[in-house]
Amino acid sequence: DKLDIRSEFPGRGDYKTARFMYTQTDFTPAHREMTEWLLDSIMDQLTQGIADGRGLQAVEVRSLIDRGPFLGEESVEAGLVDRLEGWGAFTDRLDERQPNAQTIGIRSYLKRQSKRVRGPKIAVVTGVGSIMRGSSGESFNPLFGGPIMGSDTIARAFRNVRKAKGVEAVVFRVDSPGGSAVASEIIRQEMVRTAEEIPVVVSMSNVAASGGYWISCGAQRIVADPGTITGSIGVYGGHFNTSGFYENKLGVTFGRMDRGFNASIYGELEDWTDEQRAVIDRMLDRIYDDFVERVAAARNMAPEAVDAIGRGRVFTGVQAWENGLVDVVGGFDEALMEAKKLADIDLASGVQLVEYPR
């Protein structure tokens, strides 16, 4: 508003909240409701995790959380820490238990752990970042930059997996907040083709929401970490009218000519007309319906049931499991076990993990 830029970002679902950063100055009721249930789930996981690890009751941990942070001795008295000692005292104590033990750095440790394991091959395809057409890489946009999951790169990785000899299953490690619906569908289709030949299991990392969930619909199994942020079955789009900013703030004006009533539909110098809004609405409806259809087919649910938990709603991994959006709650190791099961590989046997792309 202060820069004289007008924003218009329609979407499908009151819970599709990413667009609200452009249009709202506070939580909407739906946004607040969703944030509350996410915080409740994460706090429950945090509390129970500490309780299990420290041999405490969850109610005790919740009280400790409200009293923290703790100073050193206080943390010992509360049962959150076993003892206080410096690094020298720590290594001396270890030396008493295991004389001549050596301290090694993380690089040396990892190098020693990287010996090739014999056994069946399982491909690990890794996709990180916003989903876009083209190649994976980095965006240097100062506001919205970061890693890019390129549909060309990930699709090619799945094609290479199908061509590779001896690969018996795939674990697709997803860490993405979403992005382009077209790019997401390109990746999903390649996953489906791969899943017709060998098992494909998705392992959700930090985030697998919106397009990150769309691409997950190409797998036979979906495994989410308890704290994964996922779901967000919805779509939004929009544009800015920056003419006031350029003219009133910078003194820059534009002369414009075009042919076709909707030639400027993706421009940034005027508001949409009612006819253009109708075009955008049709596009959003189609993308949302396609999203719901793919989730319904992948999860064996009625489209109405998907819509009931869709409309942009975001869940933690535990909540997604409760709503039928994931099959197993766990990390990469659990996803690997699911891949072994589907490929009829002995669960106790070692496997070779082959990375795509390298």
Short mmCIF file of C-alpha atoms in Angstrom, two decimals:
data_model
loop_
_atom_site.label_atom_id
_atom_site.label_comp_id
_atom_site.label_asym_id
_atom_site.label_seq_id
_atom_site.Cartn_x
_atom_site.Cartn_y
_atom_site.Cartn_z
CA ASP A 1 0.00 0.00 0.00
CA LYS A 2 2.81 2.42 0.89
CA LEU A 3 4.45 1.78 -2.48
CA ASP A 4 1.14 2.30 -4.31
CA ILE A 5 1.12 -1.29 -5.63
CA ARG A 6 -2.24 -3.03 -5.89
CA SER A 7 -2.35 -6.81 -5.49
CA GLU A 8 -4.96 -9.36 -6.56
CA PHE A 9 -4.44 -13.01 -5.66
CA PRO A 10 -7.49 -15.26 -5.97
CA GLY A 11 -7.23 -18.88 -4.92
CA ARG A 12 -9.15 -22.04 -4.17
CA GLY A 13 -9.62 -22.56 -0.45
CA ASP A 14 -9.63 -20.23 2.52
CA TYR A 15 -6.69 -22.23 3.91
CA LYS A 16 -4.44 -21.57 0.89
CA THR A 17 -2.71 -18.85 2.85
CA ALA A 18 0.57 -18.15 1.02
CA ARG A 19 -1.22 -15.54 -1.08
CA PHE A 20 -2.32 -13.61 1.99
CA MET A 21 1.13 -12.09 2.45
CA TYR A 22 0.17 -9.86 -0.48
CA THR A 23 -3.42 -9.10 0.48
CA GLN A 24 -3.80 -9.19 4.29
CA THR A 25 -2.21 -7.45 7.27
CA ASP A 26 -3.22 -10.06 9.87
CA PHE A 27 -4.44 -13.64 10.17
CA THR A 28 -7.70 -14.48 8.47
CA PRO A 29 -9.97 -16.72 10.60
CA ALA A 30 -9.03 -19.80 8.52
CA HIS A 31 -5.33 -18.92 8.62
CA ARG A 32 -5.43 -18.54 12.39
CA GLU A 33 -7.35 -21.82 12.81
CA MET A 34 -4.84 -23.74 10.69
CA THR A 35 -1.81 -22.22 12.40
CA GLU A 36 -3.28 -23.18 15.76
CA TRP A 37 -3.65 -26.85 14.81
CA LEU A 38 -0.13 -26.94 13.36
CA LEU A 39 1.34 -25.43 16.54
CA ASP A 40 -0.67 -27.87 18.68
CA SER A 41 0.65 -30.86 16.72
CA ILE A 42 4.27 -29.68 16.79
CA MET A 43 4.08 -28.88 20.52
CA ASP A 44 2.61 -32.34 21.23
CA GLN A 45 5.46 -33.97 19.30
CA LEU A 46 8.06 -31.83 21.08
CA THR A 47 6.60 -32.54 24.51
CA GLN A 48 6.21 -36.28 24.00
CA GLY A 49 9.64 -36.60 22.43
CA ILE A 50 11.32 -34.98 25.44
CA ALA A 51 9.18 -37.02 27.82
CA ASP A 52 10.14 -40.30 26.14
CA GLY A 53 13.80 -39.36 25.98
CA ARG A 54 14.11 -38.19 29.58
CA GLY A 55 11.76 -40.62 31.31
CA LEU A 56 9.30 -37.91 32.29
CA GLN A 57 5.56 -37.49 32.02
CA ALA A 58 4.28 -35.28 29.22
CA VAL A 59 2.52 -33.02 31.73
CA GLU A 60 5.83 -32.52 33.55
CA VAL A 61 7.58 -31.59 30.32
CA ARG A 62 4.85 -29.13 29.41
CA SER A 63 5.37 -27.42 32.76
CA LEU A 64 9.14 -27.36 32.21
CA ILE A 65 8.71 -25.79 28.78
CA ASP A 66 6.71 -22.96 30.29
CA ARG A 67 9.39 -22.41 32.95
CA GLY A 68 12.39 -22.42 30.59
CA PRO A 69 14.99 -21.55 29.61
CA PHE A 70 17.10 -23.08 32.40
CA LEU A 71 20.56 -22.31 33.71
CA GLY A 72 23.08 -25.15 33.95
CA GLU A 73 22.37 -26.62 37.39
CA GLU A 74 18.65 -25.98 36.98
CA SER A 75 18.58 -28.16 33.86
CA VAL A 76 20.20 -31.01 35.80
CA GLU A 77 17.72 -30.65 38.65
CA ALA A 78 14.85 -30.65 36.17
CA GLY A 79 16.08 -33.89 34.62
CA LEU A 80 16.72 -32.35 31.22
CA VAL A 81 20.50 -32.81 31.42
CA ASP A 82 22.49 -35.65 33.04
CA ARG A 83 25.62 -33.78 34.12
CA LEU A 84 27.63 -30.63 33.57
CA GLU A 85 31.25 -30.91 32.45
CA GLY A 86 33.69 -29.28 30.08
CA TRP A 87 35.09 -30.91 26.98
CA GLY A 88 38.31 -31.86 28.75
CA ALA A 89 36.50 -33.60 31.59
CA PHE A 90 34.26 -35.32 29.06
CA THR A 91 37.18 -36.76 27.06
CA ASP A 92 39.00 -37.76 30.28
CA ARG A 93 35.96 -39.72 31.38
CA LEU A 94 35.75 -41.43 27.99
CA ASP A 95 39.47 -42.25 28.17
CA GLU A 96 38.90 -44.03 31.47
CA ARG A 97 36.25 -46.19 29.84
CA GLN A 98 38.09 -46.71 26.55
CA PRO A 99 41.83 -45.94 26.77
CA ASN A 100 43.55 -44.63 23.63
CA ALA A 101 40.26 -43.77 21.92
CA GLN A 102 40.74 -41.18 19.16
CA THR A 103 38.64 -38.13 18.44
CA ILE A 104 37.92 -37.75 14.71
CA GLY A 105 36.18 -35.02 12.75
CA ILE A 106 32.88 -35.39 10.92
CA ARG A 107 34.53 -35.61 7.48
CA SER A 108 36.71 -38.51 8.55
CA TYR A 109 33.75 -40.22 10.15
CA LEU A 110 31.63 -39.91 7.03
CA LYS A 111 34.49 -41.08 4.83
CA ARG A 112 34.83 -44.22 6.90
CA GLN A 113 31.08 -44.83 6.61
CA SER A 114 31.03 -44.51 2.81
CA LYS A 115 32.32 -47.96 1.98
CA ARG A 116 30.24 -49.61 -0.74
CA VAL A 117 27.68 -52.05 0.58
CA ARG A 118 26.93 -55.13 -1.42
CA GLY A 119 23.34 -56.08 -2.02
CA PRO A 120 20.30 -55.05 -4.05
CA LYS A 121 20.29 -51.54 -5.52
CA ILE A 122 17.77 -48.92 -4.45
CA ALA A 123 17.78 -45.58 -6.23
CA VAL A 124 17.47 -42.39 -4.17
CA VAL A 125 16.07 -39.47 -6.15
CA THR A 126 16.36 -36.16 -4.29
CA GLY A 127 14.20 -33.13 -5.08
CA VAL A 128 14.72 -29.94 -3.08
CA GLY A 129 13.22 -26.47 -3.47
CA SER A 130 10.44 -24.70 -5.33
CA ILE A 131 9.12 -26.74 -8.26
CA MET A 132 9.68 -25.05 -11.61
CA ARG A 133 10.09 -25.92 -15.26
CA GLY A 134 13.67 -26.45 -16.44
CA SER A 135 16.77 -27.55 -14.58
CA SER A 136 17.38 -27.76 -10.84
CA GLY A 137 19.61 -25.11 -9.34
CA GLU A 138 19.47 -21.93 -7.29
CA SER A 139 17.35 -18.82 -7.65
CA PHE A 140 19.06 -15.59 -6.63
CA ASN A 141 15.87 -13.56 -6.35
CA PRO A 142 16.52 -11.46 -3.21
CA LEU A 143 12.96 -11.95 -1.92
CA PHE A 144 11.99 -15.45 -3.02
CA GLY A 145 15.30 -17.06 -3.93
CA GLY A 146 16.58 -20.46 -2.89
CA PRO A 147 16.92 -23.96 -4.29
CA ILE A 148 14.91 -24.95 -7.37
CA MET A 149 13.56 -28.42 -8.10
CA GLY A 150 13.59 -28.40 -11.88
CA SER A 151 11.08 -30.68 -13.61
CA ASP A 152 13.57 -31.44 -16.42
CA THR A 153 16.22 -32.58 -13.95
CA ILE A 154 13.94 -34.74 -11.81
CA ALA A 155 12.09 -36.23 -14.79
CA ARG A 156 15.43 -37.15 -16.37
CA ALA A 157 16.53 -38.73 -13.08
CA PHE A 158 13.49 -41.04 -13.10
CA ARG A 159 14.11 -41.92 -16.76
CA ASN A 160 17.72 -42.77 -15.91
CA VAL A 161 16.53 -44.95 -13.04
CA ARG A 162 14.36 -46.92 -15.46
CA LYS A 163 17.32 -47.40 -17.79
CA ALA A 164 19.72 -48.43 -15.01
CA LYS A 165 20.53 -52.09 -14.52
CA GLY A 166 19.72 -53.82 -11.29
CA VAL A 167 17.74 -51.06 -9.56
CA GLU A 168 14.89 -52.75 -7.68
CA ALA A 169 13.12 -49.78 -6.06
CA VAL A 170 13.19 -45.98 -5.70
CA VAL A 171 13.00 -43.71 -2.67
CA PHE A 172 12.08 -40.17 -3.73
CA ARG A 173 13.20 -37.72 -1.03
CA VAL A 174 11.01 -34.61 -1.29
CA ASP A 175 11.66 -31.26 0.40
CA SER A 176 9.51 -28.68 -1.36
CA PRO A 177 6.86 -26.05 -0.59
CA GLY A 178 5.39 -26.47 -4.08
CA GLY A 179 5.44 -24.35 -7.20
CA SER A 180 4.31 -24.80 -10.79
CA ALA A 181 1.38 -27.16 -11.38
CA VAL A 182 2.71 -27.99 -14.86
CA ALA A 183 6.19 -28.80 -13.55
CA SER A 184 4.68 -30.88 -10.73
CA GLU A 185 2.62 -32.89 -13.21
CA ILE A 186 5.69 -33.55 -15.39
CA ILE A 187 7.48 -35.03 -12.37
CA ARG A 188 4.43 -37.01 -11.25
CA GLN A 189 3.98 -38.58 -14.66
CA GLU A 190 7.60 -39.77 -14.74
CA MET A 191 7.14 -41.24 -11.26
CA VAL A 192 4.02 -43.09 -12.42
CA ARG A 193 5.91 -44.53 -15.39
CA THR A 194 8.68 -45.63 -13.06
CA ALA A 195 6.21 -47.10 -10.57
CA GLU A 196 4.79 -49.29 -13.35
CA GLU A 197 8.17 -51.04 -13.47
CA ILE A 198 9.58 -50.90 -9.93
CA PRO A 199 8.28 -49.73 -6.54
CA VAL A 200 8.47 -45.99 -5.78
CA VAL A 201 8.28 -44.69 -2.20
CA VAL A 202 8.17 -40.99 -1.28
CA SER A 203 10.07 -39.88 1.81
CA MET A 204 8.91 -36.43 2.91
CA SER A 205 11.54 -34.26 4.54
CA ASN A 206 10.89 -30.81 6.06
CA VAL A 207 8.14 -29.77 3.65
CA ALA A 208 6.15 -31.56 0.97
CA ALA A 209 3.20 -29.23 0.47
CA SER A 210 1.11 -28.07 -2.47
CA GLY A 211 3.16 -29.11 -5.52
CA GLY A 212 5.34 -31.10 -3.14
CA TYR A 213 2.29 -33.20 -2.32
CA TRP A 214 1.13 -33.26 -5.97
CA ILE A 215 4.34 -35.01 -7.04
CA SER A 216 4.04 -37.43 -4.13
CA CYS A 217 0.86 -38.79 -5.68
CA GLY A 218 2.94 -40.77 -8.17
CA ALA A 219 4.27 -43.19 -5.52
CA GLN A 220 2.92 -46.46 -4.15
CA ARG A 221 3.80 -45.43 -0.58
CA ILE A 222 4.16 -42.05 1.11
CA VAL A 223 6.23 -41.76 4.29
CA ALA A 224 6.22 -38.47 6.22
CA ASP A 225 8.26 -37.37 9.19
CA PRO A 226 6.02 -36.56 12.18
CA GLY A 227 6.86 -32.88 11.82
CA THR A 228 6.75 -32.68 8.02
CA ILE A 229 4.58 -29.83 6.75
CA THR A 230 2.43 -31.29 4.00
CA GLY A 231 -0.98 -31.17 2.35
CA SER A 232 -1.96 -27.72 1.05
CA ILE A 233 -4.15 -29.24 -1.64
CA GLY A 234 -5.13 -26.02 -3.35
CA VAL A 235 -4.01 -23.38 -5.81
CA TYR A 236 -3.68 -19.64 -6.07
CA GLY A 237 -2.47 -17.14 -8.62
CA GLY A 238 -2.35 -13.42 -9.03
CA HIS A 239 -0.60 -10.30 -10.14
CA PHE A 240 0.43 -6.81 -9.09
CA ASN A 241 -0.57 -3.53 -10.63
CA THR A 242 2.63 -1.49 -10.32
CA SER A 243 1.63 1.50 -12.46
CA GLY A 244 1.05 3.71 -9.41
CA PHE A 245 4.44 2.79 -8.01
CA TYR A 246 6.29 3.64 -11.22
CA GLU A 247 4.41 6.85 -11.95
CA ASN A 248 3.79 8.27 -8.47
CA LYS A 249 6.97 7.09 -6.71
CA LEU A 250 9.54 6.99 -9.52
CA GLY A 251 8.09 9.33 -12.14
CA VAL A 252 8.22 6.61 -14.79
CA THR A 253 5.35 6.32 -17.28
CA PHE A 254 4.68 3.83 -20.05
CA GLY A 255 3.12 4.06 -23.47
CA ARG A 256 1.31 0.86 -24.33
CA MET A 257 -0.13 -0.79 -27.42
CA ASP A 258 -1.35 -4.33 -27.77
CA ARG A 259 -3.60 -6.57 -29.83
CA GLY A 260 -6.08 -8.93 -28.22
CA PHE A 261 -8.30 -8.14 -25.26
CA ASN A 262 -6.30 -10.40 -22.94
CA ALA A 263 -2.80 -9.72 -24.26
CA SER A 264 -1.91 -7.98 -20.99
CA ILE A 265 -3.44 -10.56 -18.65
CA TYR A 266 -0.01 -11.30 -17.17
CA GLY A 267 1.12 -7.67 -17.26
CA GLU A 268 1.77 -5.45 -14.28
CA LEU A 269 0.47 -2.06 -15.37
CA GLU A 270 -3.28 -2.34 -14.85
CA ASP A 271 -5.96 -4.18 -12.90
CA TRP A 272 -7.64 -7.20 -14.40
CA THR A 273 -10.88 -6.67 -16.25
CA ASP A 274 -13.90 -8.76 -15.27
CA GLU A 275 -13.36 -10.86 -18.40
CA GLN A 276 -9.75 -11.50 -17.42
CA ARG A 277 -10.78 -12.47 -13.90
CA ALA A 278 -13.13 -15.02 -15.44
CA VAL A 279 -10.20 -16.51 -17.38
CA ILE A 280 -8.09 -16.74 -14.21
CA ASP A 281 -11.01 -18.32 -12.33
CA ARG A 282 -11.38 -21.02 -15.00
CA MET A 283 -7.66 -21.73 -14.80
CA LEU A 284 -7.70 -22.01 -11.00
CA ASP A 285 -10.78 -24.25 -11.06
CA ARG A 286 -9.13 -26.58 -13.56
CA ILE A 287 -5.88 -26.84 -11.60
CA TYR A 288 -7.71 -27.44 -8.31
CA ASP A 289 -9.97 -30.09 -9.88
CA ASP A 290 -6.91 -31.80 -11.40
CA PHE A 291 -5.16 -31.74 -8.03
CA VAL A 292 -8.15 -33.27 -6.24
CA GLU A 293 -8.53 -35.90 -8.97
CA ARG A 294 -4.88 -37.01 -8.67
CA VAL A 295 -5.01 -37.18 -4.88
CA ALA A 296 -8.28 -39.13 -4.98
CA ALA A 297 -6.82 -41.69 -7.39
CA ALA A 298 -3.54 -42.01 -5.48
CA ARG A 299 -5.13 -42.31 -2.04
CA ASN A 300 -8.19 -44.32 -3.08
CA MET A 301 -10.51 -41.62 -1.79
CA ALA A 302 -13.64 -39.99 -3.17
CA PRO A 303 -13.03 -36.54 -4.67
CA GLU A 304 -15.51 -35.11 -2.16
CA ALA A 305 -13.44 -36.53 0.70
CA VAL A 306 -10.27 -35.00 -0.73
CA ASP A 307 -11.98 -31.63 -1.11
CA ALA A 308 -13.14 -31.85 2.52
CA ILE A 309 -9.51 -31.99 3.73
CA GLY A 310 -8.23 -29.90 0.83
CA ARG A 311 -9.01 -26.25 0.16
CA GLY A 312 -5.41 -25.44 1.02
CA ARG A 313 -5.33 -27.05 4.48
CA VAL A 314 -1.79 -27.74 5.73
CA PHE A 315 -0.99 -30.57 8.15
CA THR A 316 1.94 -32.01 10.04
CA GLY A 317 3.00 -35.51 9.07
CA VAL A 318 1.06 -37.01 11.96
CA GLN A 319 -2.09 -35.09 11.04
CA ALA A 320 -1.67 -36.04 7.37
CA TRP A 321 -1.50 -39.71 8.39
CA GLU A 322 -4.66 -39.31 10.46
CA ASN A 323 -6.39 -37.85 7.39
CA GLY A 324 -5.23 -40.60 5.04
CA LEU A 325 -2.76 -38.47 3.06
CA VAL A 326 0.31 -40.53 4.01
CA ASP A 327 0.82 -44.23 4.67
CA VAL A 328 3.58 -44.30 7.28
CA VAL A 329 4.95 -41.81 9.81
CA GLY A 330 8.73 -41.96 9.88
CA GLY A 331 11.98 -40.81 8.32
CA PHE A 332 14.22 -42.00 5.52
CA ASP A 333 14.95 -45.35 7.20
CA GLU A 334 11.24 -46.17 7.37
CA ALA A 335 10.87 -45.21 3.69
CA LEU A 336 13.76 -47.52 2.85
CA MET A 337 12.04 -50.36 4.72
CA GLU A 338 8.84 -49.74 2.75
CA ALA A 339 10.82 -49.88 -0.50
CA LYS A 340 12.35 -53.19 0.59
CA LYS A 341 8.94 -54.63 1.39
CA LEU A 342 7.47 -53.62 -1.96
CA ALA A 343 10.51 -55.00 -3.82
CA ASP A 344 10.52 -58.26 -1.80
CA ILE A 345 14.01 -57.53 -0.47
CA ASP A 346 15.03 -59.17 2.81
CA LEU A 347 14.43 -56.49 5.44
CA ALA A 348 17.62 -57.46 7.31
CA SER A 349 19.87 -57.31 4.25
CA GLY A 350 22.05 -54.38 3.26
CA VAL A 351 21.32 -52.45 0.07
CA GLN A 352 23.28 -50.21 -2.27
CA LEU A 353 21.89 -46.67 -2.39
CA VAL A 354 22.43 -45.09 -5.81
CA GLU A 355 21.83 -41.33 -6.01
CA TYR A 356 19.93 -39.63 -8.85
CA PRO A 357 20.87 -37.03 -9.92
CA ARG A 358 24.47 -37.53 -8.79
#
